[in-house]
PDB file of C-alpha atoms in Angstrom:
ATOM      1  CA  UNK A 408      -9.173   7.202 -13.419  1.00 97.00           C
ATOM      2  CA  UNK A 409      -9.220   4.539 -11.315  1.00 98.00           C
ATOM      3  CA  UNK A 410      -5.691   4.421  -9.465  1.00 98.00           C
ATOM      4  CA  UNK A 411      -4.382   1.582  -7.194  1.00 98.00           C
ATOM      5  CA  UNK A 412      -1.507   2.610  -5.074  1.00 98.00           C
ATOM      6  CA  UNK A 413       0.177  -0.272  -3.364  1.00 98.00           C
ATOM      7  CA  UNK A 414       2.583   0.273  -0.323  1.00 97.00           C
ATOM      8  CA  UNK A 415       5.349  -1.509   1.668  1.00 96.00           C
ATOM      9  CA  UNK A 416       3.691  -2.519   4.707  1.00 96.00           C
ATOM     10  CA  UNK A 417       6.564  -1.646   6.884  1.00 93.00           C
ATOM     11  CA  UNK A 418       5.569   1.841   7.847  1.00 95.00           C
ATOM     12  CA  UNK A 419       2.150   3.745   7.635  1.00 96.00           C
ATOM     13  CA  UNK A 420       1.010   5.843   5.111  1.00 97.00           C
ATOM     14  CA  UNK A 421       2.115   8.571   5.979  1.00 97.00           C
ATOM     15  CA  UNK A 422       4.685   7.437   8.397  1.00 93.00           C
ATOM     16  CA  UNK A 423       4.653   7.721  11.871  1.00 86.00           C
ATOM     17  CA  UNK A 424       8.264   7.656  12.196  1.00 81.00           C
ATOM     18  CA  UNK A 425      10.876   7.281   9.065  1.00 82.00           C
ATOM     19  CA  UNK A 426       9.331   6.148   6.072  1.00 80.00           C
ATOM     20  CA  UNK A 427      10.622   8.148   2.826  1.00 91.00           C
ATOM     21  CA  UNK A 428       8.914   5.863   0.416  1.00 94.00           C
ATOM     22  CA  UNK A 429       5.572   6.071   2.648  1.00 96.00           C
ATOM     23  CA  UNK A 430       5.834   9.975   2.650  1.00 96.00           C
ATOM     24  CA  UNK A 431       6.036  10.055  -1.249  1.00 97.00           C
ATOM     25  CA  UNK A 432       2.851   7.474  -1.593  1.00 98.00           C
ATOM     26  CA  UNK A 433       1.031   9.612   0.884  1.00 98.00           C
ATOM     27  CA  UNK A 434       1.695  12.952  -1.189  1.00 98.00           C
ATOM     28  CA  UNK A 435       1.127  11.315  -4.335  1.00 98.00           C
ATOM     29  CA  UNK A 436      -2.032   9.636  -3.443  1.00 98.00           C
ATOM     30  CA  UNK A 437      -3.763  12.788  -1.653  1.00 98.00           C
ATOM     31  CA  UNK A 438      -2.576  14.875  -4.644  1.00 98.00           C
ATOM     32  CA  UNK A 439      -4.579  11.903  -7.032  1.00 98.00           C
ATOM     33  CA  UNK A 440      -7.641  12.392  -4.843  1.00 98.00           C
ATOM     34  CA  UNK A 441      -7.460  16.265  -4.877  1.00 98.00           C
ATOM     35  CA  UNK A 442      -7.389  15.813  -8.895  1.00 98.00           C
ATOM     36  CA  UNK A 443     -10.770  13.919  -9.051  1.00 98.00           C
ATOM     37  CA  UNK A 444      -8.875  10.304  -9.460  1.00 98.00           C
ATOM     38  CA  UNK A 445     -10.485   7.279  -7.579  1.00 98.00           C
ATOM     39  CA  UNK A 446      -7.832   6.278  -5.778  1.00 98.00           C
ATOM     40  CA  UNK A 447      -7.204   2.888  -3.588  1.00 98.00           C
ATOM     41  CA  UNK A 448      -4.220   2.756  -1.142  1.00 98.00           C
ATOM     42  CA  UNK A 449      -3.249  -0.843  -0.222  1.00 98.00           C
ATOM     43  CA  UNK A 450      -1.512  -0.112   2.803  1.00 98.00           C
ATOM     44  CA  UNK A 451      -1.419  -1.264   6.760  1.00 97.00           C
ATOM     45  CA  UNK A 452      -4.605  -0.531   8.761  1.00 97.00           C
ATOM     46  CA  UNK A 453      -3.009   2.402  10.808  1.00 96.00           C
ATOM     47  CA  UNK A 454      -2.481   4.663   7.591  1.00 97.00           C
ATOM     48  CA  UNK A 455      -4.442   7.826   7.164  1.00 98.00           C
ATOM     49  CA  UNK A 456      -5.836   8.809   3.728  1.00 98.00           C
ATOM     50  CA  UNK A 457      -8.614  10.509   1.921  1.00 98.00           C
ATOM     51  CA  UNK A 458      -8.480   7.761  -0.554  1.00 98.00           C
ATOM     52  CA  UNK A 459     -10.259   4.295  -0.026  1.00 98.00           C
ATOM     53  CA  UNK A 460      -8.000   2.244   2.324  1.00 98.00           C
ATOM     54  CA  UNK A 461      -7.492  -1.562   1.583  1.00 98.00           C
ATOM     55  CA  UNK A 462      -6.160  -2.613   5.056  1.00 97.00           C
ATOM     56  CA  UNK A 463      -3.885  -5.496   4.833  1.00 90.00           C
ATOM     57  CA  UNK A 464      -2.850  -5.941   8.282  1.00 96.00           C
ATOM     58  CA  UNK A 465      -3.872  -3.821  11.381  1.00 96.00           C
ATOM     59  CA  UNK A 466      -0.699  -1.868  11.724  1.00 94.00           C
ATOM     60  CA  UNK A 467       2.842  -0.961  10.520  1.00 95.00           C
ATOM     61  CA  UNK A 468       5.088  -4.216  10.439  1.00 94.00           C
ATOM     62  CA  UNK A 469       8.369  -2.439  12.116  1.00 90.00           C
ATOM     63  CA  UNK A 470       6.106  -1.827  15.150  1.00 85.00           C
ATOM     64  CA  UNK A 471       4.526  -5.176  15.385  1.00 90.00           C
ATOM     65  CA  UNK A 472       6.711  -7.789  16.863  1.00 90.00           C
ATOM     66  CA  UNK A 473       4.133 -10.321  16.557  1.00 93.00           C
ATOM     67  CA  UNK A 474       4.669 -10.851  12.827  1.00 92.00           C
ATOM     68  CA  UNK A 475       7.292 -13.461  12.266  1.00 90.00           C
ATOM     69  CA  UNK A 476       7.328 -13.146   8.443  1.00 91.00           C
ATOM     70  CA  UNK A 477       6.414  -9.721   6.724  1.00 90.00           C
ATOM     71  CA  UNK A 478       7.076 -11.082   3.243  1.00 92.00           C
ATOM     72  CA  UNK A 479       4.440 -13.311   3.829  1.00 93.00           C
ATOM     73  CA  UNK A 480       1.970 -10.510   4.239  1.00 95.00           C
ATOM     74  CA  UNK A 481       3.425  -8.640   1.381  1.00 95.00           C
ATOM     75  CA  UNK A 482       2.460 -11.711  -0.953  1.00 94.00           C
ATOM     76  CA  UNK A 483      -1.037 -11.879   0.504  1.00 95.00           C
ATOM     77  CA  UNK A 484      -1.428  -8.240  -0.276  1.00 97.00           C
ATOM     78  CA  UNK A 485       0.079  -8.936  -3.931  1.00 96.00           C
ATOM     79  CA  UNK A 486      -2.755 -11.567  -4.188  1.00 96.00           C
ATOM     80  CA  UNK A 487      -5.481  -9.092  -2.957  1.00 97.00           C
ATOM     81  CA  UNK A 488      -4.169  -6.615  -5.800  1.00 97.00           C
ATOM     82  CA  UNK A 489      -4.085  -9.440  -8.471  1.00 96.00           C
ATOM     83  CA  UNK A 490      -7.914 -10.527  -7.506  1.00 97.00           C
ATOM     84  CA  UNK A 491      -8.783  -6.907  -7.580  1.00 98.00           C
ATOM     85  CA  UNK A 492      -6.884  -5.678 -10.631  1.00 97.00           C
ATOM     86  CA  UNK A 493      -9.625  -5.745 -13.124  1.00 98.00           C
ATOM     87  CA  UNK A 494     -11.321  -2.567 -11.358  1.00 98.00           C
ATOM     88  CA  UNK A 495      -8.394  -0.551 -11.740  1.00 98.00           C
ATOM     89  CA  UNK A 496      -6.743   1.526 -14.555  1.00 98.00           C
ATOM     90  CA  UNK A 497      -3.736   2.133 -13.094  1.00 98.00           C
ATOM     91  CA  UNK A 498      -1.747  -0.250 -10.325  1.00 97.00           C
ATOM     92  CA  UNK A 499       1.181   1.718  -8.946  1.00 97.00           C
ATOM     93  CA  UNK A 500       3.615  -0.404  -6.979  1.00 97.00           C
ATOM     94  CA  UNK A 501       6.174   0.596  -4.654  1.00 96.00           C
ATOM     95  CA  UNK A 502       7.550  -2.663  -3.496  1.00 94.00           C
ATOM     96  CA  UNK A 503      10.777  -3.198  -5.418  1.00 87.00           C
ATOM     97  CA  UNK A 504      10.721  -6.687  -7.302  1.00 86.00           C
ATOM     98  CA  UNK A 505       7.812  -8.300  -5.472  1.00 83.00           C
ATOM     99  CA  UNK A 506       5.313  -7.495  -8.284  1.00 84.00           C
ATOM    100  CA  UNK A 507       7.171  -8.372 -11.157  1.00 83.00           C
ATOM    101  CA  UNK A 508       5.763 -11.880 -11.646  1.00 73.00           C
TER     102      UNK A 508
END
């Protein structure tokens, strides 16, 4: 299966500091790859994964003081996922209500 994991950009996957959601995404992503699935992780560029990484921003937003509007970067990521959505069988969002539309 071709699976997209879409992570919050707040922390890296897995997180360097606190990040329960990002830690679960890391475990899930690595297990899906180990099972032979074709997995793409949409996350910050400082993430580490055996899946294909689509880096939306170079580093986790919580540690990046140059970012003035983190929601804008999340919306840009959602647009990138939308443009590639036909390449996946499953889109697994970990972003609360942002992808509802």
